[in-house]
Short mmCIF file of C-alpha atoms in Angstrom, two decimals:
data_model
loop_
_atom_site.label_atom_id
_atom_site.label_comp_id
_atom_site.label_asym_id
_atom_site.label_seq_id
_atom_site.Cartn_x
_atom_site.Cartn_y
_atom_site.Cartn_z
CA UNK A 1 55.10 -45.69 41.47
CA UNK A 2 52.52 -47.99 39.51
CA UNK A 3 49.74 -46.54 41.89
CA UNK A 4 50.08 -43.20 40.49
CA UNK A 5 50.52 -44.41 36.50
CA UNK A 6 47.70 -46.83 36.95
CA UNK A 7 44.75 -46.33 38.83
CA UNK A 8 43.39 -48.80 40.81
CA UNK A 9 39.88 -50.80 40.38
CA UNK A 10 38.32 -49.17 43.48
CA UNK A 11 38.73 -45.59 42.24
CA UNK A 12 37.78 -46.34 38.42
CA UNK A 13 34.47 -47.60 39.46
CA UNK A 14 33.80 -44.77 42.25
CA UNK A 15 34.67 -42.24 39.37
CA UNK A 16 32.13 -44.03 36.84
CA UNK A 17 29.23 -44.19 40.07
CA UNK A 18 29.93 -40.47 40.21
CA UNK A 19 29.59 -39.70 36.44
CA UNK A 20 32.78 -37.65 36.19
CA UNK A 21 35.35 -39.80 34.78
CA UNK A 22 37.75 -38.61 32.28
CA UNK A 23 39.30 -40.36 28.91
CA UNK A 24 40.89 -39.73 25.46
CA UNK A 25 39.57 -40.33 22.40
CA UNK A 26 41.04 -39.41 19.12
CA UNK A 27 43.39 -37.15 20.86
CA UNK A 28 41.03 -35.47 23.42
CA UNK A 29 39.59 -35.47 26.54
CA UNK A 30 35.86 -35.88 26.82
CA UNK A 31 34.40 -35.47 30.22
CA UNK A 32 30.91 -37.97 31.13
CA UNK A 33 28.67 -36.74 33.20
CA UNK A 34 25.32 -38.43 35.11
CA UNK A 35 22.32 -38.74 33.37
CA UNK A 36 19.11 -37.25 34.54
CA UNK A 37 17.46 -39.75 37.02
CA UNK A 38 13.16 -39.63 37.39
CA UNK A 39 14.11 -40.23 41.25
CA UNK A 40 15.30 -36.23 40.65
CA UNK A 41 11.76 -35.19 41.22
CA UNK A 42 12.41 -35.81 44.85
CA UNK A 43 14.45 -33.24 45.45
CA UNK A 44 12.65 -30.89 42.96
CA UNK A 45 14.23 -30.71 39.96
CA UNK A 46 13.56 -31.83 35.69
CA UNK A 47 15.55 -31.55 33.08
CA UNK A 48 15.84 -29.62 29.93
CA UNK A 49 17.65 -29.34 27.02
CA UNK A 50 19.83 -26.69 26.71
CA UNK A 51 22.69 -26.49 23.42
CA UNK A 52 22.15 -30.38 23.35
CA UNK A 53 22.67 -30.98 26.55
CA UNK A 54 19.97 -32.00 29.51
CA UNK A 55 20.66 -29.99 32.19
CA UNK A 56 18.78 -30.04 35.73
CA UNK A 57 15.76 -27.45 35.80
CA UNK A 58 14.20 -26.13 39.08
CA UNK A 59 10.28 -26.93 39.49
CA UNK A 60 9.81 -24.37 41.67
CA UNK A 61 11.65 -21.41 40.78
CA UNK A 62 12.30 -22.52 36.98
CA UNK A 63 16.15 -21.94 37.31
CA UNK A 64 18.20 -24.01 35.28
CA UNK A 65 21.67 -25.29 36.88
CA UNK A 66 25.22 -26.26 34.95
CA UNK A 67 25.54 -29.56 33.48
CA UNK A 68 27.77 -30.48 36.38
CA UNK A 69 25.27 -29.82 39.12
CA UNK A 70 23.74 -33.42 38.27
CA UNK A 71 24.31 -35.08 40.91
CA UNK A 72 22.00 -35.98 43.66
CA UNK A 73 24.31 -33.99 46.68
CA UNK A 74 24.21 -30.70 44.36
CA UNK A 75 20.55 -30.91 43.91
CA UNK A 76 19.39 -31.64 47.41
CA UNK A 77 21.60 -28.48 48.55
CA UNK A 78 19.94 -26.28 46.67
CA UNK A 79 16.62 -27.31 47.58
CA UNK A 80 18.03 -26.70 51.49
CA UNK A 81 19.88 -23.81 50.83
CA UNK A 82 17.11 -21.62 48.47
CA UNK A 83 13.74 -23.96 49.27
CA UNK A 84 14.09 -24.47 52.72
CA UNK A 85 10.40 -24.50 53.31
CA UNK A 86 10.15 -27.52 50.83
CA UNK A 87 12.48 -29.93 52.52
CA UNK A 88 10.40 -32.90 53.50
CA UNK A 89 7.71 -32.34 50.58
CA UNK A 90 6.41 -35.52 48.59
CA UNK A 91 7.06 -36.20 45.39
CA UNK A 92 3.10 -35.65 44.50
CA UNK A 93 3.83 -31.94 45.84
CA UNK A 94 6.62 -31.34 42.80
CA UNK A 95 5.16 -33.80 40.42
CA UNK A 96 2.22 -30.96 40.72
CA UNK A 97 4.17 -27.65 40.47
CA UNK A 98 6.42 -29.36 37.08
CA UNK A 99 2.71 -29.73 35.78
CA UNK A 100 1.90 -26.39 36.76
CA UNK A 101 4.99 -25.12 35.02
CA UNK A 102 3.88 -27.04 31.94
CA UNK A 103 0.69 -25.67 31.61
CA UNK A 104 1.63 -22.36 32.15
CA UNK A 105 4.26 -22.48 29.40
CA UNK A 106 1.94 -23.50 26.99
CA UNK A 107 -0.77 -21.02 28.29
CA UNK A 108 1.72 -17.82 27.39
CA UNK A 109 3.03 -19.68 23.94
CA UNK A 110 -1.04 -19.91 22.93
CA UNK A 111 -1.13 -16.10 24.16
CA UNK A 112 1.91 -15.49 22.64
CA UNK A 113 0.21 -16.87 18.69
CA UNK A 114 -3.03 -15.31 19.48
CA UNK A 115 -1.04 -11.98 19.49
CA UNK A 116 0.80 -12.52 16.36
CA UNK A 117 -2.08 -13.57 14.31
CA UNK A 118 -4.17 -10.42 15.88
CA UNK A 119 -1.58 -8.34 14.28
CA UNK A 120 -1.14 -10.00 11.80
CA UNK A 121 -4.77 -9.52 10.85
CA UNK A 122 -4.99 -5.76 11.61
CA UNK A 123 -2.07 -5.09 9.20
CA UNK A 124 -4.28 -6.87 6.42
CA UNK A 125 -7.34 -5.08 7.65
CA UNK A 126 -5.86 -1.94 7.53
CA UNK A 127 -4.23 -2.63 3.98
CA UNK A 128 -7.79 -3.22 2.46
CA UNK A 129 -9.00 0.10 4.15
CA UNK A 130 -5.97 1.61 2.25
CA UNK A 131 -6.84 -0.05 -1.07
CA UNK A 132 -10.72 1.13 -0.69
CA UNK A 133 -9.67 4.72 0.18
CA UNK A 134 -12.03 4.59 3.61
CA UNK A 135 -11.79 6.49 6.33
CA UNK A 136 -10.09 5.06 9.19
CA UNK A 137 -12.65 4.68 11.82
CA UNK A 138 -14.58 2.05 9.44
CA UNK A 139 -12.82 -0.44 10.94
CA UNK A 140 -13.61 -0.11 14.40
CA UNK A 141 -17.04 0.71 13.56
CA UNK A 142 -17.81 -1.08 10.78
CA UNK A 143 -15.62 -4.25 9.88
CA UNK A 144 -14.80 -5.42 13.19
CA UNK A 145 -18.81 -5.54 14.60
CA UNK A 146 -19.53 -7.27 11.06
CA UNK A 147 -16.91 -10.10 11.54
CA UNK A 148 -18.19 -10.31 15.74
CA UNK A 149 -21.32 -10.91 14.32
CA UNK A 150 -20.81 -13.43 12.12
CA UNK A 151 -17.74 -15.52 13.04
CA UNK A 152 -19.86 -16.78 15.84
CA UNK A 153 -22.71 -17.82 13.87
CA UNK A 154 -20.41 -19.78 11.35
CA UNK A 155 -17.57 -21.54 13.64
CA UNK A 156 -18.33 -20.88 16.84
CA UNK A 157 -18.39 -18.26 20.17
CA UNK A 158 -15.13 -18.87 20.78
CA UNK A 159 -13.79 -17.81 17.48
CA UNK A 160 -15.71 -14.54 17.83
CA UNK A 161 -14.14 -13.85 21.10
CA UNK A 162 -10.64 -14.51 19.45
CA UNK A 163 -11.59 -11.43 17.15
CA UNK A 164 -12.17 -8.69 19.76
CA UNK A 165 -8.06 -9.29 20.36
CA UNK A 166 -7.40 -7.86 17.29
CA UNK A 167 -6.63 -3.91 17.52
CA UNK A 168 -8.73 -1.53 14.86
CA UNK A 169 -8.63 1.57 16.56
CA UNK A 170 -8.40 4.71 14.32
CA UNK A 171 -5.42 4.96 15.21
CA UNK A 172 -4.35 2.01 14.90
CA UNK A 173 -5.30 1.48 11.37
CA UNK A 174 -3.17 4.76 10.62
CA UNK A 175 -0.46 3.39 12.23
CA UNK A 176 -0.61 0.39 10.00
CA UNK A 177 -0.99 2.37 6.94
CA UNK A 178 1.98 4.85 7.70
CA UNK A 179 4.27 1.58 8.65
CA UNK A 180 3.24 -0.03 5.04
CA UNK A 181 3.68 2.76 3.27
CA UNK A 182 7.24 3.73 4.98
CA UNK A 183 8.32 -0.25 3.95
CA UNK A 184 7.15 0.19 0.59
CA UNK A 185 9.26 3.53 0.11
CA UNK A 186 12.18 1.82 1.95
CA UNK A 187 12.05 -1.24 -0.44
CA UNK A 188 11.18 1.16 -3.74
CA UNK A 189 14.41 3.76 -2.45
CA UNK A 190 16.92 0.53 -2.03
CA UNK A 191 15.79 -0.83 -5.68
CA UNK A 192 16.38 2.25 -7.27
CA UNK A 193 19.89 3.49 -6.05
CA UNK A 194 22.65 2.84 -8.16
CA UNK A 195 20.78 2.70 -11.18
CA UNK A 196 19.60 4.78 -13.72
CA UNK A 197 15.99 6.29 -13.48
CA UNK A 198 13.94 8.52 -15.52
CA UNK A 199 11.25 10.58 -13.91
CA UNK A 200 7.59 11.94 -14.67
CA UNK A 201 6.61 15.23 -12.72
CA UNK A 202 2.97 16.66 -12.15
CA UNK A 203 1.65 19.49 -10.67
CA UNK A 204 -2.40 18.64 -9.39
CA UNK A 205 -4.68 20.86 -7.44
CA UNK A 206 -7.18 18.77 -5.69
CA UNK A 207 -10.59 19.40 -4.41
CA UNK A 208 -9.99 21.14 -1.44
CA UNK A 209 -7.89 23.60 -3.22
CA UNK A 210 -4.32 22.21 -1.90
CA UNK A 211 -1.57 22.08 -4.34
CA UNK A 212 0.65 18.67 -4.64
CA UNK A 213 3.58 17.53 -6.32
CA UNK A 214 3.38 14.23 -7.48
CA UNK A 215 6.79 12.19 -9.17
CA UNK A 216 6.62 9.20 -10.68
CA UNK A 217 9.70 7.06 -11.22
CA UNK A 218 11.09 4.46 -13.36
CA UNK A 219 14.17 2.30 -13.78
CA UNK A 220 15.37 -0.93 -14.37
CA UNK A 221 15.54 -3.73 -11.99
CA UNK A 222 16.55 -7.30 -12.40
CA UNK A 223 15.96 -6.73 -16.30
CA UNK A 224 12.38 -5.59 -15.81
CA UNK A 225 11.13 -2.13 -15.80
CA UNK A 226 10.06 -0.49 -12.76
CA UNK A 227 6.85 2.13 -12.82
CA UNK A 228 5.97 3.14 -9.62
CA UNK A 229 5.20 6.58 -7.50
CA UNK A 230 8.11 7.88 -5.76
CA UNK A 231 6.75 10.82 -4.01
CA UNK A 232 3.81 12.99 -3.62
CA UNK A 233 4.74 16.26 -1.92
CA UNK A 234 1.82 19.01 -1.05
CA UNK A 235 3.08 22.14 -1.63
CA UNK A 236 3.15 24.75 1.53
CA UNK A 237 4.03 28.18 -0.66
CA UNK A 238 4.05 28.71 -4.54
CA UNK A 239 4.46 26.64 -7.36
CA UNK A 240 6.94 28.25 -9.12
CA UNK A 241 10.06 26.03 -10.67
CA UNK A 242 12.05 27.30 -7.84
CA UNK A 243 9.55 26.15 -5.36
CA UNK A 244 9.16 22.90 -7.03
CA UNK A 245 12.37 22.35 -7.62
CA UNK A 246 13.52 22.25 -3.80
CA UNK A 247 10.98 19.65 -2.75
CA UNK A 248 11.98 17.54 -5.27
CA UNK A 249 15.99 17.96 -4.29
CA UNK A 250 15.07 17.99 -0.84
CA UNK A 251 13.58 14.28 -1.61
CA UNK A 252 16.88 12.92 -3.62
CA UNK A 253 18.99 14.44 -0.83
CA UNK A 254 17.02 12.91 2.03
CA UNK A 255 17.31 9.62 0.49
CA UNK A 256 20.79 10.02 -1.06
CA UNK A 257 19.93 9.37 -4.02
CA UNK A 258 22.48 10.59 -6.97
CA UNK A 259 21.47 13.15 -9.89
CA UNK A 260 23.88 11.92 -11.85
CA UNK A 261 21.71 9.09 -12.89
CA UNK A 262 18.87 10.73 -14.07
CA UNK A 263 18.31 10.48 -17.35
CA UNK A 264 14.94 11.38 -18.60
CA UNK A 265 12.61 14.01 -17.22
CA UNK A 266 8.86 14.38 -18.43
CA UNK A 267 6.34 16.97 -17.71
CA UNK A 268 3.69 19.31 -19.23
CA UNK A 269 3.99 22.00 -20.76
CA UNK A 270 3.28 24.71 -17.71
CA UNK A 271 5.98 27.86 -17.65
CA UNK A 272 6.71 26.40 -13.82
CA UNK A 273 7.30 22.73 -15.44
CA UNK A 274 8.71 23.18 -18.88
CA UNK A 275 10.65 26.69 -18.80
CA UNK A 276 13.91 26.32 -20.71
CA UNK A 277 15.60 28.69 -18.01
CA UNK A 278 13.68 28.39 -14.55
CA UNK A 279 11.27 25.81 -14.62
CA UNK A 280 11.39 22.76 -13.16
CA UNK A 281 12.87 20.53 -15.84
CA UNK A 282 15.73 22.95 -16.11
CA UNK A 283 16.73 23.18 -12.92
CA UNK A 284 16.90 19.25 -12.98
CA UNK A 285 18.99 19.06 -16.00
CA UNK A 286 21.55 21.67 -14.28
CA UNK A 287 22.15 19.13 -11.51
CA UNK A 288 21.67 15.40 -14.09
CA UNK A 289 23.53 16.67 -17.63
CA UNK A 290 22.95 13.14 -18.66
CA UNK A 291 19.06 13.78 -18.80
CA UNK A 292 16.76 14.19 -22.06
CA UNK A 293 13.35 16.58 -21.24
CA UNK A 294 9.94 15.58 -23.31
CA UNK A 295 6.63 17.00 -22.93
CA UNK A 296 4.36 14.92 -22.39
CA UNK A 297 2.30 13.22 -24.86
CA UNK A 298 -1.29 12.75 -22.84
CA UNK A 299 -0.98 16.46 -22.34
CA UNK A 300 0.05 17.55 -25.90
CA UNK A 301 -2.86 15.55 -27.28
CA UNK A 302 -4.64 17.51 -24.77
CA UNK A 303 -3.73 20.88 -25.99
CA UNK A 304 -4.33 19.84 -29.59
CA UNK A 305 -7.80 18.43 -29.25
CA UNK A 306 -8.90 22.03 -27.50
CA UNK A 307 -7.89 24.01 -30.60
CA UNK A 308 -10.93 24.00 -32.73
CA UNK A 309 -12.83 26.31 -35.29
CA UNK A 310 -14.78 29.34 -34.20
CA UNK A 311 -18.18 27.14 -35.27
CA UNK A 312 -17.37 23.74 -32.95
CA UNK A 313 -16.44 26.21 -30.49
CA UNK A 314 -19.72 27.91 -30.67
CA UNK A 315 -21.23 24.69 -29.83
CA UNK A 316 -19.22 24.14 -27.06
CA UNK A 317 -20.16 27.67 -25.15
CA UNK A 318 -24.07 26.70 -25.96
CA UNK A 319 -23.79 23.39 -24.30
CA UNK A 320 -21.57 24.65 -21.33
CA UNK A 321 -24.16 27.20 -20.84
CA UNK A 322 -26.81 24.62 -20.74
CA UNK A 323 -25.37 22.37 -18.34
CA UNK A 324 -24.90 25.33 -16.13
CA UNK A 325 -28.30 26.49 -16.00
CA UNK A 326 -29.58 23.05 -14.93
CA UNK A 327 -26.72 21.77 -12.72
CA UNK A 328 -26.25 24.68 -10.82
CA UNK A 329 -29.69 25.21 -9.26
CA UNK A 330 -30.48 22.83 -6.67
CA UNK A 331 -34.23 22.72 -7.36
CA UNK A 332 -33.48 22.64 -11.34
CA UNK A 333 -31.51 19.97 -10.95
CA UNK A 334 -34.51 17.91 -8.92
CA UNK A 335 -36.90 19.13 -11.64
CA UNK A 336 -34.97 17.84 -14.78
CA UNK A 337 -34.23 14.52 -12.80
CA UNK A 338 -37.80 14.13 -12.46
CA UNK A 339 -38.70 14.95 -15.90
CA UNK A 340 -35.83 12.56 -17.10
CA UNK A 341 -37.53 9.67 -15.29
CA UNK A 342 -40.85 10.24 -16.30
CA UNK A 343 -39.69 10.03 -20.11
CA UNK A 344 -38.15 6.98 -19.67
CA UNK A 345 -34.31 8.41 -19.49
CA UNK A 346 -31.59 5.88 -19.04
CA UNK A 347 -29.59 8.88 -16.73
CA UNK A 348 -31.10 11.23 -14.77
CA UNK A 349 -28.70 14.32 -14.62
CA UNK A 350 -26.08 15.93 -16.81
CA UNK A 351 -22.33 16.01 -16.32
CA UNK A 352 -20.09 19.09 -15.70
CA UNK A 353 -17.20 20.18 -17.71
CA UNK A 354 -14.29 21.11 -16.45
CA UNK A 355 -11.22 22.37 -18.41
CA UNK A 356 -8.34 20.25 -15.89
CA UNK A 357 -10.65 16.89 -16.82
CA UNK A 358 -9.82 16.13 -19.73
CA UNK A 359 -12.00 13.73 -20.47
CA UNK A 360 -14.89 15.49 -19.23
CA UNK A 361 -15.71 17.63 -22.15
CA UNK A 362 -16.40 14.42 -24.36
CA UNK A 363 -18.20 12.98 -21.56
CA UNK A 364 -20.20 15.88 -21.11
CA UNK A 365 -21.39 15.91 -24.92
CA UNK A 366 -22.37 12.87 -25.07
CA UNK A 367 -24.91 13.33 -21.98
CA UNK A 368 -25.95 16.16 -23.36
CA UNK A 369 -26.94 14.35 -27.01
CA UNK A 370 -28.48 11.99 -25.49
CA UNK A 371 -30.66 14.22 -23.15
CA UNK A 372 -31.82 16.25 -26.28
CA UNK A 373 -35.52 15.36 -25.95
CA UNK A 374 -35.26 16.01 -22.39
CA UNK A 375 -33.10 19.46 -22.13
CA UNK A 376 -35.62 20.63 -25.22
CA UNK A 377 -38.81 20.01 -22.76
CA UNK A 378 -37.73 21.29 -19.61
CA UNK A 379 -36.25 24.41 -21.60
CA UNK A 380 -39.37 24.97 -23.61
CA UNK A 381 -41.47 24.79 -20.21
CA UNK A 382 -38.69 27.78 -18.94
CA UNK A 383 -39.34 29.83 -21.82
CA UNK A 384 -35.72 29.61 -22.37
CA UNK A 385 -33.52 31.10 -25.76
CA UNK A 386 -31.71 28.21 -25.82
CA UNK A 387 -34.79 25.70 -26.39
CA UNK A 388 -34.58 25.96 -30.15
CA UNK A 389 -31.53 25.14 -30.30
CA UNK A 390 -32.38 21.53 -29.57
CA UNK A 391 -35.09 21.32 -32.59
CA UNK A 392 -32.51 22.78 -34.99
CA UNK A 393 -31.36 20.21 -37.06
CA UNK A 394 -28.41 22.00 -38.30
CA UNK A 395 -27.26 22.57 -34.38
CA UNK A 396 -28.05 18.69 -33.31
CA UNK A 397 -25.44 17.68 -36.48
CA UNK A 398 -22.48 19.87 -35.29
CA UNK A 399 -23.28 18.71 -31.42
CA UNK A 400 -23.55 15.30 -32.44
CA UNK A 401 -20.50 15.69 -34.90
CA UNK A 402 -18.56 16.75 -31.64
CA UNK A 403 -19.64 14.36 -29.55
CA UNK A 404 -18.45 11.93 -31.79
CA UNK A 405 -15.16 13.64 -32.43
CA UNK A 406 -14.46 13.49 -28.70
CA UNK A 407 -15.33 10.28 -27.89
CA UNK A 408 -12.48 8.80 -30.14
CA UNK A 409 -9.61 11.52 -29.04
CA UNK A 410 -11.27 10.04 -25.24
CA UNK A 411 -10.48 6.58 -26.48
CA UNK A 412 -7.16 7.41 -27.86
CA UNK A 413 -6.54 9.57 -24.72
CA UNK A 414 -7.37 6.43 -22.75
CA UNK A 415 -5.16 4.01 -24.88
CA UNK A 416 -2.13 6.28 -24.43
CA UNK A 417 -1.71 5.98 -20.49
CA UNK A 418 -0.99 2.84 -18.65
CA UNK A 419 2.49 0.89 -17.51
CA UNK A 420 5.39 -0.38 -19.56
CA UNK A 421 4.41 2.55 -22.53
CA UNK A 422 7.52 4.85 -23.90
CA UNK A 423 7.59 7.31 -26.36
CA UNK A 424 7.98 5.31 -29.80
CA UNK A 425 4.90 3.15 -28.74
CA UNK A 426 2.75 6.57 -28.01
CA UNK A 427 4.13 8.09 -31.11
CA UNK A 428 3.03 5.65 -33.41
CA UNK A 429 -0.89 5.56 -31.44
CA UNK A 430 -0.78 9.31 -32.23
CA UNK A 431 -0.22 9.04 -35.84
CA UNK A 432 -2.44 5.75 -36.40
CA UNK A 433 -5.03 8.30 -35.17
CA UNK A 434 -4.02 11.17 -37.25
CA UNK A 435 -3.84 9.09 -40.53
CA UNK A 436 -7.53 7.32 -39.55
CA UNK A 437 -9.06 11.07 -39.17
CA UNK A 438 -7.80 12.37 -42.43
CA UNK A 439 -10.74 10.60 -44.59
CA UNK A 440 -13.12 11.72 -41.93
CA UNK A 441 -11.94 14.95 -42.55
CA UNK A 442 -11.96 14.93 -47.13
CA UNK A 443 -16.08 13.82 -46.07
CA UNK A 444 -16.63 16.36 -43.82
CA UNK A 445 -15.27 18.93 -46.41
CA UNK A 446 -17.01 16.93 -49.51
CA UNK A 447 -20.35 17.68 -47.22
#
């Protein structure tokens, strides 16, 4: 009976020789097994580490076996049963292929890094083609031949070979920009839900005649609060506060995002925006009763800085008129650029007005004060009505009083926009101005 409680000598030292002798500790069983031998290599295996454990790797066919196939007997039948042909090789012949192996892993983990980075680098190219509003070839035709051309000067021909891996196609860099741009909404969509918001709608017509619907959104994350542009839509049919109204539900419905927890809504004053029954803002307060409508306050300074008297006015048709008779001629224009640099002009042509630019009617004034001297000669030369005008003393005082007048509602048109404003700061800009123009206004009157 001992012989089978207690084993004997000869069997506990063949069972250490062949690795796979068991025993307790603390409770239970751990199982040894051989240790990876160099003499291995014979037969055609290496080892490698796999969950902490060295397990026997094929040189030839880079198959890695169980932690109990090693043992010499396992290893030398597989190389007869799957590598038949390689029975009888010397050790120089697999000491080869395991360096072959090597260097070809770190060939594709080189590859592998040059690819990254290559991406890597178009995403940033195509970000600063984003930021500089370029079209999307300039990149492929531009940047990319620029860097090949001087990488290699400063570090080296290899370094500008490493360059023409990195993709800049056109559409490529759209790609980029779309993928950016679809991150930043994702990240700007999972900020904002569950939390209140407040949100700033504009209707803008640009210059190819295309209507858009741009929303701007803010709310409060991680005690700081969050400005940014939540949408711009282009509108396909009209613009009234029906129409503008389902692109902008169509949005918050897309990306399930609640009404309830709108609470502020700013716009203009447009019928399509700020109608008390169909516009826009109504139709939002129908669906969020929690939110508080304001016009605003950029665009009502706006409106109040066109009302003026009959006389300013006056000077304002004159002066449009003028800047239309030399801007829109071609040849006039070349003419009066001409004439401007041979008097020693620090511009050379006028600015247009437009009524949607708001600060382009100050803007325009201004050019055209300065260009008095100028506009009188080339005028005067065209036999023009309007070149007295610019040697009346009476006319150069209201233009200049104008001017003036515009340049600081520009300036406090300027200080009003920006991040982080609200209403109280704006407010309180608005009357600073008002109570700084009332002595302007008792001398003007005393005059």
């Amino acid at each position: 009976m001992k012989r089978f409680l207690i084993p004997s000598s000869s069997s506990s030292e063949q069972s250490e020789v062949s690795g796979s002798s068991e025993k307790k500790e603390d409770g239970k069983r751990k199982t040894k097994y051989r240790k990876y031998d160099d003499r291995y290599l014979d037969c055609g295996f290496t080892c490698v580490q796999v969950n902490n454990e060295k397990r026997p790797h094929c040189v030839i066919y880079f198959k890695v076996l169980a932690l109990e196939s090693m043992l010499p007997s396992k290893l030398k039948l597989h190389l007869e049963s799957l590598h038949p042909h390689m029975v009888g090789k010397p050790r120089e012949f697999f000491q080869r292929k395991l360096t072959e192996a090597k260097l070809q892993k770190t060939t594709f983990s080189k590859q592998a890094k040059v690819n990254s980075n290559a991406l890597l680098s178009s995403y940033k190219v195509a970000y600063r083609v984003a930021q500089c509003k370029k079209p999307h070839t300039i990149a492929e035709e531009l940047i990319l031949p620029a860097a090949v051309d001087m990488v290699p000067i400063m570090l080296g021909e290899d370094a500008g070979k490493q360059l023409l891996k990195v993709p800049l196609s056109n559409n490529t860099i759209s790609r980029r920009i779309n993928d950016m741009a679809d991150d930043i909404n994702d990240q700007l969509i999972c900020n904002l839900k569950g939390k209140d918001f407040a949100l700033q709608l504009d209707e803008a017509t640009d210059n190819q005649k295309d209507t858009h619907l741009i929303c701007y959104v803010r709310f409060v994350n991680e005690k700081k609060i969050v400005e940014d542009l939540l949408f711009c839509k282009e509108m396909k049919g009209g613009t009234t506060g029906q129409d503008l109204s389902a692109v902008v539900d169509d949005f918050m419905v897309q990306n399930q995002i609640d009404w309830e927890r709108c609470v502020g809504v700013c716009t203009d004053g447009g019928r399509s925006m700020a109608g008390c029954y169909q516009g826009l803002q109504a139709r939002i307060r129908s669906k969020a009763p929690n939110a508080i409508w304001t016009h605003c306050k950029i665009h009502r300074e706006a409106l109040a800085a066109g009302n003026l008297s009959e006389e300013l006015h006056n000077i304002l048709k004159i002066v449009t008129k003028v800047i239309n008779i030399i801007k829109t001629r071609p040849m006039k224009a070349r003419f009066f650029a001409k004439l401007c640099e041979d008097m020693g002009a620090e511009h050379s042509c006028l600015l247009f007005y437009s009524s949607s630019r708001w600060l382009s009617l100050g803007n325009s004034l201004l050019r055209v004060y300065e260009f008095r001297n100028e506009i009188y000669s080339y005028l005067h030369d065209d036999e023009h009505c309007f070149a007295d005008k610019f040697i009346d003393a009476d006319f150069l005082i209201q233009m200049a009083f104008v001017s003036d007048l515009f340049e600081k509602l520009n300036t406090l048109n300027k200080s009003l926009k920006g991040n982080n404003t609200n209403i109280l700061q704006l407010s309180d800009k608005v009357s600073g101005f008002k109570k700084k123009s009332h002595p302007l206004e008792r001398q003007c009157k005393q005059r």
